[in-house]
Amino acid sequence: MLFEAGLEVMILNLELLALFGFKPFFYDREKNKFIRCDHDNRVKIILISGTVAALVINGIHTTTFSQGLTSTKKAFIGTFVLGYWTACTVAMPVLTVCQRYVDLLNMMRFFESGYFKQLGCSSKRVRWWKFRVQLCNLAATIVSFFAPVAGFGIMSYEAKIPTFLGSISVNMESSWAHLMVFVVFFVLQAFMWCVVPVSFCIMVGSMCCGTCVSMAGYLSCLNNSNKFSNNLANSLTLYKQLSVLVGHMNLCFRGLVLPTILMYSISVNILGTYLCVKLNGQLFANVGNVLFPLLAFETFLLIMGLGTTAGFTNKTSIRMVRKMRVALLKKNLGNQGYIRRMINACSPMRIRFGSNFIGMSTPLVMTCFCLKSLVRLLLLF
């Protein structure tokens, strides 16, 4: 089964988040479902939100009022400000334990248990989609482990980097009060560097991308099933069930999560690529600069992978509705009028963000926008 293939990796990510004091939900192996925890994390959430807000405000202040900042330094500050602001927005539903996301995970699991029993799809196709789901969760786990390690590595290697993008710095002549403020903000920033990337990866890799890839796999297996045309009524029922899952996915991701993910991907990709081009030969002169090509590559994969998968869902659903109509014409069914009305009522499945939806051409449009914005930045500075 597809979504089930990434279950253990998702549990590992949740355990990693629990090490930092957050346990939003967990997987109960006895009941075989995800269960929401009722722990009161309001103080920790306020600390995370306040730290990110301070980072954003100070980054804007530093960029606007500091004298002598080069375009490279401004892009560096903008990358962290936009990156952590959007990442915290995406991660907040995980930290605040929104019940609809727990319900989505349980719906995916319970649906899978009976779905593949009714299909005659080849095992090779199922293994291929299972590998994609595992790859999404594995990528999320790798980033969950290495993002905090990379942050602490940069802080240790570049000890002279002031906390919060230049707002606070200390030296041997600093007062005790100044030193205490630096220590407090240093600890808060370290806490933010641990919690935000891990919860962000759980939302993007395991929940959003994992469910989108699983949904595309369900449709692909149903479309290529040996029983699709032979049992049209059963195929129509399965299609309707998949439409319900897509509707719940849109309820979870449409309003805030998916638009913010796309905003994060586009903005960080533009600024990360700009820094790679501007630094040129000095790109690997500093260990912290290695982060920029990694961010640019990561966001490009996110745009193309998530966009292509969601677009594939839309395209395959349109093809399946057309295929059901053709199959209906070839069969002489007693309840043909009822099935015809049911097929006509089937609408294409759309993974929505805001008032729009992701089609097959959406990733190319986003990539084109990133390239145009990169060229404008290079010409401007």
Short mmCIF file of C-alpha atoms in Angstrom, two decimals:
data_model
loop_
_atom_site.label_atom_id
_atom_site.label_comp_id
_atom_site.label_asym_id
_atom_site.label_seq_id
_atom_site.Cartn_x
_atom_site.Cartn_y
_atom_site.Cartn_z
CA MET A 1 0.00 0.00 0.00
CA LEU A 2 1.20 3.49 -0.84
CA PHE A 3 0.62 5.87 2.08
CA GLU A 4 1.39 3.02 4.48
CA ALA A 5 4.89 2.77 2.95
CA GLY A 6 5.95 6.09 4.53
CA LEU A 7 4.35 5.43 7.90
CA GLU A 8 7.50 4.42 9.80
CA VAL A 9 9.45 7.39 8.50
CA MET A 10 6.66 9.76 9.56
CA ILE A 11 6.68 8.21 13.03
CA LEU A 12 10.45 8.79 13.18
CA ASN A 13 9.96 12.47 12.28
CA LEU A 14 7.32 12.84 15.00
CA GLU A 15 9.69 11.28 17.54
CA LEU A 16 12.39 13.73 16.48
CA LEU A 17 9.98 16.62 17.02
CA ALA A 18 9.12 15.18 20.44
CA LEU A 19 12.80 15.50 21.43
CA PHE A 20 12.38 19.29 21.19
CA GLY A 21 9.33 19.33 23.45
CA PHE A 22 6.51 19.07 20.89
CA LYS A 23 4.30 16.00 20.59
CA PRO A 24 1.30 17.15 18.53
CA PHE A 25 0.06 13.68 17.64
CA PHE A 26 1.36 10.11 17.63
CA TYR A 27 0.64 6.76 16.03
CA ASP A 28 -1.07 4.24 18.31
CA ARG A 29 0.08 0.81 17.12
CA GLU A 30 -2.62 -1.00 19.10
CA LYS A 31 -5.47 1.01 17.55
CA ASN A 32 -3.63 1.40 14.21
CA LYS A 33 -4.40 5.09 13.88
CA PHE A 34 -3.02 8.55 14.60
CA ILE A 35 -4.19 10.13 17.84
CA ARG A 36 -4.06 13.79 18.77
CA CYS A 37 -2.26 14.74 21.97
CA ASP A 38 -3.86 17.27 24.28
CA HIS A 39 -0.62 18.63 25.74
CA ASP A 40 -0.61 22.36 26.39
CA ASN A 41 2.19 23.78 24.21
CA ARG A 42 0.96 27.37 24.14
CA VAL A 43 4.04 28.78 25.89
CA LYS A 44 6.42 27.03 23.46
CA ILE A 45 4.32 28.08 20.46
CA ILE A 46 4.37 31.69 21.67
CA LEU A 47 8.18 31.48 22.03
CA ILE A 48 8.57 30.09 18.49
CA SER A 49 6.15 32.62 16.97
CA GLY A 50 7.74 35.51 18.87
CA THR A 51 11.24 34.47 17.84
CA VAL A 52 10.27 34.24 14.16
CA ALA A 53 8.44 37.57 14.39
CA ALA A 54 11.52 39.18 15.93
CA LEU A 55 13.66 37.68 13.17
CA VAL A 56 11.34 39.09 10.47
CA ILE A 57 11.07 42.57 12.04
CA ASN A 58 14.78 42.84 12.66
CA GLY A 59 15.61 41.53 9.18
CA ILE A 60 13.40 44.20 7.61
CA HIS A 61 14.92 46.86 9.89
CA THR A 62 18.46 45.75 9.08
CA THR A 63 17.82 45.75 5.33
CA THR A 64 16.06 49.13 5.37
CA PHE A 65 18.12 51.24 7.76
CA SER A 66 21.60 49.71 7.87
CA GLN A 67 24.20 51.56 5.84
CA GLY A 68 26.63 49.96 3.42
CA LEU A 69 24.78 46.68 2.84
CA THR A 70 25.60 45.06 -0.47
CA SER A 71 22.98 43.37 -2.62
CA THR A 72 24.44 40.00 -1.64
CA LYS A 73 24.00 40.76 2.06
CA LYS A 74 20.43 41.94 1.49
CA ALA A 75 19.63 38.77 -0.42
CA PHE A 76 21.18 36.73 2.39
CA ILE A 77 18.98 38.44 4.97
CA GLY A 78 15.91 38.18 2.74
CA THR A 79 16.46 34.45 2.26
CA PHE A 80 16.37 33.76 5.99
CA VAL A 81 13.53 36.18 6.69
CA LEU A 82 11.25 34.83 3.96
CA GLY A 83 12.34 31.25 4.55
CA TYR A 84 11.64 31.16 8.29
CA TRP A 85 8.50 33.29 8.07
CA THR A 86 6.86 31.02 5.49
CA ALA A 87 8.25 27.84 7.08
CA CYS A 88 6.82 28.80 10.48
CA THR A 89 3.44 29.54 8.86
CA VAL A 90 3.41 26.10 7.22
CA ALA A 91 4.57 24.36 10.42
CA MET A 92 2.07 26.06 12.74
CA PRO A 93 -0.86 23.65 12.00
CA VAL A 94 1.40 20.78 13.07
CA LEU A 95 2.52 22.51 16.28
CA THR A 96 -1.01 23.59 17.20
CA VAL A 97 -2.36 20.07 16.55
CA CYS A 98 -5.18 20.83 14.13
CA GLN A 99 -7.58 17.88 14.18
CA ARG A 100 -8.38 17.97 10.45
CA TYR A 101 -4.81 16.89 9.59
CA VAL A 102 -4.98 13.94 11.96
CA ASP A 103 -8.31 12.98 10.37
CA LEU A 104 -6.72 13.18 6.90
CA LEU A 105 -3.92 10.79 7.86
CA ASN A 106 -6.40 8.30 9.33
CA MET A 107 -8.67 8.59 6.29
CA MET A 108 -5.77 7.78 3.97
CA ARG A 109 -4.82 4.71 6.00
CA PHE A 110 -8.32 3.31 6.39
CA PHE A 111 -9.11 3.92 2.72
CA GLU A 112 -6.02 2.05 1.56
CA SER A 113 -6.87 -1.08 3.53
CA GLY A 114 -9.81 -1.89 1.25
CA TYR A 115 -8.93 0.02 -1.91
CA PHE A 116 -6.27 -2.20 -3.47
CA LYS A 117 -8.26 -5.37 -2.79
CA GLN A 118 -10.76 -4.24 -5.43
CA LEU A 119 -8.16 -3.46 -8.13
CA GLY A 120 -6.43 -5.67 -10.63
CA CYS A 121 -3.43 -3.38 -11.01
CA SER A 122 0.05 -4.78 -11.55
CA SER A 123 2.33 -5.08 -8.54
CA LYS A 124 5.12 -3.33 -10.47
CA ARG A 125 3.07 -0.13 -10.73
CA VAL A 126 2.20 -0.28 -7.02
CA ARG A 127 5.88 -0.72 -6.09
CA TRP A 128 6.83 2.26 -8.26
CA TRP A 129 4.35 4.58 -6.51
CA LYS A 130 5.30 3.14 -3.13
CA PHE A 131 8.92 4.08 -3.85
CA ARG A 132 7.87 7.68 -4.58
CA VAL A 133 6.02 7.94 -1.27
CA GLN A 134 9.02 6.55 0.57
CA LEU A 135 11.27 9.02 -1.24
CA CYS A 136 9.13 11.98 -0.08
CA ASN A 137 9.27 10.85 3.53
CA LEU A 138 12.97 10.02 3.32
CA ALA A 139 13.77 13.50 1.96
CA ALA A 140 11.77 15.04 4.81
CA THR A 141 13.70 12.96 7.36
CA ILE A 142 17.08 13.92 5.91
CA VAL A 143 16.22 17.62 6.03
CA SER A 144 14.78 17.21 9.55
CA PHE A 145 18.09 15.82 10.78
CA PHE A 146 20.52 17.98 8.83
CA ALA A 147 18.79 21.38 9.00
CA PRO A 148 19.35 21.83 12.77
CA VAL A 149 22.86 20.31 12.49
CA ALA A 150 23.72 22.71 9.65
CA GLY A 151 22.39 25.66 11.67
CA PHE A 152 24.51 24.81 14.68
CA GLY A 153 27.48 24.14 12.44
CA ILE A 154 27.22 27.61 10.91
CA MET A 155 26.85 29.16 14.38
CA SER A 156 29.92 27.29 15.62
CA TYR A 157 32.09 27.91 12.55
CA GLU A 158 31.09 31.55 12.18
CA ALA A 159 30.96 32.56 15.83
CA LYS A 160 31.18 36.26 14.92
CA ILE A 161 27.80 36.24 13.16
CA PRO A 162 25.53 38.31 15.42
CA THR A 163 22.25 36.87 16.57
CA PHE A 164 19.14 37.82 14.57
CA LEU A 165 20.87 39.04 11.43
CA GLY A 166 23.01 41.74 13.00
CA SER A 167 20.87 43.13 15.83
CA ILE A 168 22.95 41.90 18.76
CA SER A 169 26.69 41.37 18.99
CA VAL A 170 29.03 41.12 21.96
CA ASN A 171 32.73 41.58 22.60
CA MET A 172 35.08 41.69 25.59
CA GLU A 173 33.92 45.20 26.53
CA SER A 174 30.18 44.36 26.55
CA SER A 175 28.24 44.78 29.78
CA TRP A 176 26.66 41.89 31.69
CA ALA A 177 23.17 43.06 30.67
CA HIS A 178 24.19 43.14 27.03
CA LEU A 179 25.72 39.68 27.37
CA MET A 180 22.58 38.25 29.01
CA VAL A 181 20.38 39.63 26.21
CA PHE A 182 22.70 38.01 23.68
CA VAL A 183 22.54 34.63 25.48
CA VAL A 184 18.73 34.69 25.70
CA PHE A 185 18.27 35.50 22.03
CA PHE A 186 20.98 33.01 21.07
CA VAL A 187 19.11 30.21 22.88
CA LEU A 188 15.77 31.24 21.35
CA GLN A 189 17.29 31.28 17.89
CA ALA A 190 18.81 27.83 18.45
CA PHE A 191 15.39 26.54 19.61
CA MET A 192 13.78 28.01 16.50
CA TRP A 193 16.41 26.40 14.25
CA CYS A 194 15.47 23.00 15.69
CA VAL A 195 11.67 23.11 15.85
CA VAL A 196 10.70 25.01 12.69
CA PRO A 197 12.61 22.87 10.12
CA VAL A 198 11.46 19.57 11.67
CA SER A 199 7.77 20.52 11.86
CA PHE A 200 8.00 22.11 8.39
CA CYS A 201 9.35 18.86 6.93
CA ILE A 202 6.60 16.83 8.59
CA MET A 203 3.94 19.05 7.03
CA VAL A 204 5.53 19.34 3.56
CA GLY A 205 7.22 15.96 3.10
CA SER A 206 5.09 13.47 5.01
CA MET A 207 1.65 15.11 5.04
CA CYS A 208 1.31 17.33 1.96
CA CYS A 209 3.62 15.65 -0.58
CA GLY A 210 2.96 12.17 0.85
CA THR A 211 -0.80 12.47 0.46
CA CYS A 212 -0.51 14.10 -3.00
CA VAL A 213 1.78 11.34 -4.30
CA SER A 214 -0.46 8.67 -2.77
CA MET A 215 -3.52 10.22 -4.41
CA ALA A 216 -1.76 10.28 -7.79
CA GLY A 217 -0.83 6.63 -7.25
CA TYR A 218 -4.44 5.68 -6.43
CA LEU A 219 -5.66 7.27 -9.64
CA SER A 220 -2.88 5.72 -11.72
CA CYS A 221 -3.63 2.24 -10.36
CA LEU A 222 -7.37 2.67 -10.90
CA ASN A 223 -6.88 3.99 -14.43
CA ASN A 224 -4.69 1.01 -15.36
CA SER A 225 -6.74 -1.57 -13.48
CA ASN A 226 -7.90 -4.67 -15.36
CA LYS A 227 -11.33 -4.32 -13.76
CA PHE A 228 -11.88 -0.68 -14.65
CA SER A 229 -13.97 -1.20 -17.80
CA ASN A 230 -15.36 -4.60 -16.81
CA ASN A 231 -17.00 -3.34 -13.61
CA LEU A 232 -17.97 0.24 -14.37
CA ALA A 233 -20.23 0.68 -11.33
CA ASN A 234 -17.46 -0.34 -8.92
CA SER A 235 -14.92 1.90 -10.68
CA LEU A 236 -17.35 4.81 -10.44
CA THR A 237 -17.75 4.20 -6.71
CA LEU A 238 -13.98 4.16 -6.19
CA TYR A 239 -13.64 7.37 -8.19
CA LYS A 240 -16.24 9.05 -5.98
CA GLN A 241 -14.36 7.91 -2.87
CA LEU A 242 -11.15 9.39 -4.23
CA SER A 243 -13.00 12.66 -4.88
CA VAL A 244 -13.95 12.76 -1.18
CA LEU A 245 -10.28 12.34 -0.23
CA VAL A 246 -9.27 15.15 -2.59
CA GLY A 247 -11.96 17.36 -1.05
CA HIS A 248 -10.56 16.75 2.44
CA MET A 249 -7.04 17.43 1.17
CA ASN A 250 -8.22 20.77 -0.19
CA LEU A 251 -9.87 21.51 3.16
CA CYS A 252 -6.51 20.96 4.88
CA PHE A 253 -4.09 22.55 2.40
CA ARG A 254 -6.02 24.97 0.20
CA GLY A 255 -6.44 27.99 2.48
CA LEU A 256 -3.02 28.45 4.09
CA VAL A 257 -0.57 25.58 3.76
CA LEU A 258 -0.26 25.08 0.01
CA PRO A 259 -0.16 28.81 -0.92
CA THR A 260 2.53 29.36 1.72
CA ILE A 261 4.53 26.36 0.47
CA LEU A 262 4.47 27.77 -3.05
CA MET A 263 5.43 31.22 -1.76
CA TYR A 264 8.32 29.70 0.20
CA SER A 265 9.52 27.71 -2.81
CA ILE A 266 9.41 30.62 -5.24
CA SER A 267 10.97 33.27 -2.97
CA VAL A 268 13.75 31.06 -1.58
CA ASN A 269 14.52 29.67 -5.03
CA ILE A 270 14.92 33.17 -6.49
CA LEU A 271 17.09 34.50 -3.67
CA GLY A 272 19.11 31.29 -3.29
CA THR A 273 19.90 31.16 -7.02
CA TYR A 274 20.72 34.90 -7.01
CA LEU A 275 23.25 34.39 -4.21
CA CYS A 276 24.84 31.46 -6.04
CA VAL A 277 25.31 33.58 -9.17
CA LYS A 278 26.53 36.70 -7.34
CA LEU A 279 29.03 34.89 -5.13
CA ASN A 280 30.39 32.98 -8.15
CA GLY A 281 34.00 32.02 -7.29
CA GLN A 282 33.51 32.87 -3.60
CA LEU A 283 30.58 30.48 -3.21
CA PHE A 284 32.58 27.86 -1.32
CA ALA A 285 34.86 30.30 0.48
CA ASN A 286 32.53 30.12 3.48
CA VAL A 287 30.92 26.95 4.83
CA GLY A 288 27.64 28.80 5.27
CA ASN A 289 27.44 29.58 1.57
CA VAL A 290 26.93 25.89 0.80
CA LEU A 291 23.40 26.37 2.12
CA PHE A 292 22.36 28.55 -0.83
CA PRO A 293 22.76 26.05 -3.70
CA LEU A 294 21.12 23.43 -1.50
CA LEU A 295 18.14 25.72 -0.89
CA ALA A 296 17.86 26.55 -4.59
CA PHE A 297 17.97 22.87 -5.56
CA GLU A 298 15.54 21.84 -2.81
CA THR A 299 12.95 24.44 -3.74
CA PHE A 300 13.26 23.59 -7.44
CA LEU A 301 12.55 19.93 -6.65
CA LEU A 302 9.63 20.97 -4.44
CA ILE A 303 8.09 23.11 -7.20
CA MET A 304 8.53 20.47 -9.89
CA GLY A 305 7.72 17.44 -7.74
CA LEU A 306 4.64 18.73 -5.92
CA GLY A 307 3.37 20.66 -8.94
CA THR A 308 3.82 17.76 -11.36
CA THR A 309 2.15 15.30 -8.99
CA ALA A 310 -0.86 17.55 -8.38
CA GLY A 311 -1.10 18.27 -12.11
CA PHE A 312 -0.93 14.54 -12.85
CA THR A 313 -3.90 14.01 -10.51
CA ASN A 314 -5.95 16.55 -12.44
CA LYS A 315 -4.94 15.20 -15.85
CA THR A 316 -5.53 11.56 -14.92
CA SER A 317 -8.96 12.31 -13.45
CA ILE A 318 -10.03 14.01 -16.69
CA ARG A 319 -8.80 11.00 -18.65
CA MET A 320 -10.67 8.60 -16.35
CA VAL A 321 -14.00 10.43 -16.69
CA ARG A 322 -13.61 10.33 -20.46
CA LYS A 323 -12.71 6.64 -20.26
CA MET A 324 -15.83 5.87 -18.19
CA ARG A 325 -18.04 7.60 -20.74
CA VAL A 326 -16.52 5.57 -23.57
CA ALA A 327 -16.95 2.35 -21.57
CA LEU A 328 -20.60 3.23 -20.91
CA LEU A 329 -21.30 3.52 -24.64
CA LYS A 330 -19.84 0.07 -25.28
CA LYS A 331 -22.01 -1.64 -22.65
CA ASN A 332 -25.72 -2.30 -22.54
CA LEU A 333 -26.50 -1.83 -18.86
CA GLY A 334 -29.95 -2.10 -17.35
CA ASN A 335 -29.39 0.98 -15.18
CA GLN A 336 -27.51 2.86 -17.90
CA GLY A 337 -29.41 6.12 -17.29
CA TYR A 338 -28.45 6.14 -13.61
CA ILE A 339 -24.76 5.42 -14.33
CA ARG A 340 -24.72 8.03 -17.09
CA ARG A 341 -25.99 10.66 -14.68
CA MET A 342 -23.40 9.59 -12.10
CA ILE A 343 -20.59 9.84 -14.66
CA ASN A 344 -21.78 13.25 -15.85
CA ALA A 345 -21.73 14.39 -12.23
CA CYS A 346 -18.06 13.41 -11.89
CA SER A 347 -15.84 16.49 -12.01
CA PRO A 348 -12.07 16.52 -12.52
CA MET A 349 -10.02 16.32 -9.32
CA ARG A 350 -8.12 19.50 -8.55
CA ILE A 351 -5.51 20.15 -5.86
CA ARG A 352 -6.37 23.74 -5.03
CA PHE A 353 -4.42 26.63 -3.56
CA GLY A 354 -6.50 29.67 -2.79
CA SER A 355 -8.95 30.27 -5.64
CA ASN A 356 -6.75 28.47 -8.20
CA PHE A 357 -5.62 24.88 -8.75
CA ILE A 358 -2.43 23.15 -9.86
CA GLY A 359 -2.40 21.91 -13.44
CA MET A 360 0.30 20.18 -15.48
CA SER A 361 1.68 23.51 -16.71
CA THR A 362 1.76 25.17 -13.25
CA PRO A 363 5.34 24.04 -12.37
CA LEU A 364 6.62 25.41 -15.68
CA VAL A 365 4.86 28.73 -15.09
CA MET A 366 6.43 28.98 -11.61
CA THR A 367 9.87 28.06 -12.91
CA CYS A 368 9.55 30.68 -15.65
CA PHE A 369 8.59 33.29 -13.05
CA CYS A 370 11.63 32.36 -10.94
CA LEU A 371 13.96 32.75 -13.93
CA LYS A 372 12.47 36.11 -14.94
CA SER A 373 12.75 37.42 -11.37
CA LEU A 374 16.36 36.18 -11.15
CA VAL A 375 17.28 38.05 -14.34
CA ARG A 376 15.59 41.23 -13.06
CA LEU A 377 17.55 41.04 -9.79
CA LEU A 378 20.83 40.54 -11.65
CA LEU A 379 20.12 43.50 -13.92
CA LEU A 380 18.94 45.68 -11.04
CA PHE A 381 22.05 45.17 -8.90
#
